[in-house]
GROMACS .gro file of C-alpha atoms in nm:
model
  183
    1MET     CA    1  10.839  17.250  10.998
    2LYS     CA    2  11.125  17.289  10.859
    3ARG     CA    3  11.154  16.969  10.722
    4LEU     CA    4  10.827  16.984  10.567
    5PHE     CA    5  10.971  17.356  10.331
    6GLN     CA    6  11.255  17.153  10.249
    7ILE     CA    7  11.080  16.825  10.125
    8SER     CA    8  10.847  17.069   9.942
    9ILE     CA    9  11.126  17.243   9.794
   10ILE     CA   10  11.247  16.920   9.656
   11ILE     CA   11  10.973  16.814   9.488
   12LEU     CA   12  10.896  17.132   9.333
   13ALA     CA   13  11.237  17.107   9.206
   14ILE     CA   14  11.163  16.749   9.072
   15LEU     CA   15  10.819  16.868   8.926
   16ALA     CA   16  10.975  17.153   8.750
   17GLY     CA   17  11.255  16.917   8.608
   18ASN     CA   18  10.988  16.739   8.467
   19LEU     CA   19  10.798  17.040   8.305
   20SER     CA   20  11.086  17.190   8.150
   21ALA     CA   21  11.177  16.879   8.008
   22GLN     CA   22  10.846  16.811   7.895
   23SER     CA   23  10.806  17.156   7.774
   24THR     CA   24  11.103  17.127   7.527
   25ARG     CA   25  10.877  16.932   7.235
   26ASP     CA   26  10.762  17.176   7.004
   27VAL     CA   27  10.371  17.122   6.986
   28THR     CA   28  10.393  17.373   6.659
   29LYS     CA   29  10.514  17.153   6.436
   30LEU     CA   30  10.241  16.873   6.526
   31PRO     CA   31  10.010  16.851   6.224
   32GLY     CA   32   9.722  16.913   6.454
   33TYR     CA   33   9.845  17.215   6.595
   34ILE     CA   34   9.659  17.571   6.472
   35ASN     CA   35   9.842  17.915   6.550
   36LEU     CA   36   9.533  18.128   6.750
   37ASP     CA   37   9.799  18.348   6.829
   38LYS     CA   38   9.718  18.466   6.443
   39ILE     CA   39   9.371  18.586   6.578
   40LYS     CA   40   9.402  18.902   6.813
   41ILE     CA   41   9.223  18.959   7.113
   42PRO     CA   42   9.103  19.354   7.119
   43LYS     CA   43   9.217  19.566   7.382
   44SER     CA   44   8.865  19.674   7.438
   45ALA     CA   45   8.723  19.317   7.500
   46GLU     CA   46   8.531  19.320   7.813
   47GLU     CA   47   8.475  18.966   7.867
   48VAL     CA   48   8.789  18.760   7.739
   49THR     CA   49   8.905  18.357   7.828
   50ASP     CA   50   9.254  18.266   7.652
   51ILE     CA   51   9.369  17.953   7.818
   52SER     CA   52   9.747  17.763   7.647
   53ILE     CA   53   9.844  17.477   7.824
   54GLY     CA   54  10.160  17.263   7.702
   55PRO     CA   55  10.298  16.937   7.667
   56GLY     CA   56  10.453  17.004   8.046
   57LEU     CA   57  10.154  17.073   8.266
   58LEU     CA   58   9.964  16.811   8.019
   59SER     CA   59  10.236  16.538   8.124
   60LEU     CA   60  10.204  16.624   8.527
   61ILE     CA   61   9.808  16.665   8.472
   62SER     CA   62   9.789  16.320   8.311
   63ARG     CA   63  10.018  16.147   8.587
   64VAL     CA   64   9.870  16.331   8.850
   65ALA     CA   65   9.480  16.211   8.776
   66SER     CA   66   9.287  16.004   9.030
   67ASP     CA   67   9.099  15.735   8.785
   68SER     CA   68   9.174  15.617   8.440
   69SER     CA   69   8.906  15.802   8.283
   70GLU     CA   70   9.044  16.123   8.355
   71LYS     CA   71   9.406  15.968   8.238
   72LYS     CA   72   9.260  15.836   7.942
   73SER     CA   73   9.166  16.236   7.921
   74PHE     CA   74   9.457  16.378   7.885
   75SER     CA   75   9.649  16.075   7.719
   76GLY     CA   76   9.792  16.191   7.348
   77ILE     CA   77   9.762  16.559   7.382
   78LEU     CA   78  10.030  16.759   7.411
   79SER     CA   79   9.869  17.128   7.359
   80ILE     CA   80   9.522  17.247   7.440
   81ARG     CA   81   9.478  17.660   7.339
   82VAL     CA   82   9.127  17.835   7.396
   83LYS     CA   83   9.062  18.187   7.341
   84SER     CA   84   8.692  18.362   7.347
   85PHE     CA   85   8.658  18.704   7.371
   86GLU     CA   86   8.365  18.996   7.253
   87ILE     CA   87   8.384  19.114   6.947
   88ASP     CA   88   8.171  19.456   6.806
   89SER     CA   89   8.103  19.571   6.446
   90THR     CA   90   8.440  19.784   6.428
   91ILE     CA   91   8.687  19.472   6.464
   92SER     CA   92   8.475  19.148   6.347
   93GLY     CA   93   8.536  19.209   5.968
   94LYS     CA   94   8.920  19.231   6.078
   95VAL     CA   95   8.808  18.862   6.298
   96LEU     CA   96   8.635  18.709   6.039
   97LYS     CA   97   8.923  18.729   5.752
   98SER     CA   98   9.194  18.572   6.013
   99ILE     CA   99   8.918  18.307   6.057
  100LYS     CA  100   8.840  18.266   5.727
  101GLU     CA  101   9.256  18.206   5.685
  102ILE     CA  102   9.221  17.976   5.883
  103ILE     CA  103   9.011  17.778   5.761
  104ARG     CA  104   9.139  17.802   5.378
  105LYS     CA  105   9.460  17.648   5.575
  106ILE     CA  106   9.268  17.355   5.743
  107GLU     CA  107   9.058  17.326   5.384
  108LYS     CA  108   9.458  17.294   5.246
  109GLU     CA  109   9.602  17.052   5.442
  110ASN     CA  110   9.300  16.778   5.455
  111TRP     CA  111   9.167  16.851   5.776
  112GLU     CA  112   8.799  16.680   5.822
  113THR     CA  113   8.504  16.899   5.883
  114ILE     CA  114   8.256  16.760   6.084
  115VAL     CA  115   8.008  17.000   6.216
  116LYS     CA  116   7.978  17.266   5.953
  117VAL     CA  117   7.763  17.563   6.004
  118LYS     CA  118   7.736  17.894   5.894
  119ASP     CA  119   7.465  18.176   5.807
  120LYS     CA  120   7.430  18.550   5.750
  121ASN     CA  121   7.580  18.629   6.115
  122GLU     CA  122   7.741  18.310   6.252
  123ILE     CA  123   7.999  18.078   6.150
  124THR     CA  124   8.035  17.717   6.355
  125ASN     CA  125   8.314  17.490   6.262
  126ILE     CA  126   8.441  17.185   6.398
  127SER     CA  127   8.707  16.976   6.238
  128ILE     CA  128   8.935  16.676   6.291
  129LYS     CA  129   9.303  16.617   6.132
  130VAL     CA  130   9.354  16.253   6.131
  131VAL     CA  131   9.688  16.136   6.052
  132LYS     CA  132   9.738  15.758   6.028
  133GLY     CA  133   9.408  15.662   6.152
  134LYS     CA  134   9.469  15.877   6.447
  135THR     CA  135   9.296  16.192   6.552
  136VAL     CA  136   9.620  16.452   6.605
  137GLY     CA  137   9.401  16.761   6.625
  138LEU     CA  138   9.056  16.914   6.677
  139LEU     CA  139   8.971  17.245   6.594
  140ILE     CA  140   8.666  17.475   6.690
  141ILE     CA  141   8.559  17.763   6.559
  142SER     CA  142   8.239  17.979   6.664
  143TYR     CA  143   8.216  18.330   6.532
  144ASP     CA  144   7.913  18.524   6.547
  145THR     CA  145   8.010  18.918   6.410
  146ASP     CA  146   7.756  19.069   6.680
  147GLY     CA  147   7.888  18.912   6.973
  148GLU     CA  148   8.139  18.692   7.089
  149VAL     CA  149   8.448  18.435   6.868
  150THR     CA  150   8.543  18.149   7.010
  151LEU     CA  151   8.843  17.912   6.887
  152ALA     CA  152   9.023  17.576   7.054
  153ASN     CA  153   9.271  17.405   6.949
  154VAL     CA  154   9.357  17.039   7.057
  155CYS     CA  155   9.629  16.884   6.913
  156GLY     CA  156   9.907  16.557   7.015
  157GLU     CA  157   9.966  16.240   6.923
  158LYS     CA  158   9.622  16.050   6.965
  159ILE     CA  159   9.383  16.216   7.072
  160ASP     CA  160   9.063  15.990   7.237
  161LEU     CA  161   8.733  16.254   7.086
  162SER     CA  162   8.530  16.050   7.335
  163ALA     CA  163   8.731  16.111   7.630
  164ILE     CA  164   8.795  16.485   7.556
  165LYS     CA  165   8.467  16.567   7.666
  166ASN     CA  166   8.570  16.465   8.023
  167ILE     CA  167   8.863  16.747   8.023
  168GLY     CA  168   8.577  17.039   8.086
  169MET     CA  169   8.688  17.303   7.909
  170GLY     CA  170   8.413  17.447   7.708
  171PHE     CA  171   8.347  17.113   7.522
  172ASP     CA  172   8.018  17.081   7.675
  173ASP     CA  173   7.834  17.222   7.379
  174TYR     CA  174   8.024  16.992   7.171
  175SER     CA  175   8.017  16.671   7.323
  176ASP     CA  176   7.722  16.494   7.208
  177LYS     CA  177   7.794  16.595   6.904
  178LEU     CA  178   8.116  16.390   6.952
  179ASP     CA  179   7.942  16.111   7.060
  180ASP     CA  180   7.833  16.028   6.771
  181PHE     CA  181   8.142  16.017   6.597
  182ASN     CA  182   8.324  15.664   6.625
  183PHE     CA  183   8.696  15.753   6.608
   0.00000   0.00000   0.00000
């Protein structure tokens, strides 16, 4: 038992070393990165999802993935960030202002919008950033003034959009739309 404990400690130390080496990559400098921290989750929100997976953990996941489709799903992805939370009329204007700033930013930086829906109370926007023929960013925005805001940003060196649906982190609603595009 003592030997198993020692081996476990050694394995954890090796994994931690690999994670810290991979984690030094500054994803904020990548063209597909969008800073979602500008969108503040209200303290009053009862239902909140806040996911942040960086290069170290994604590299580890890719290495331990059991089959090639799982490996392909994570290959080239360096960051996954998802924020989803409830809003009400008291803060919806502030959140909408921040979302519009992000949309202006991606338009200025020549992101390609592949889905855009805007009506009285809702905005849905799915955009990709392509550099030299490679998809390096995916941004999903879903905003409903009377309910919920969801933002997701995936960035990396080369994102395979046809494989991203295998990640299963809230993209199920959009996977059929992504299949229609040949990237």
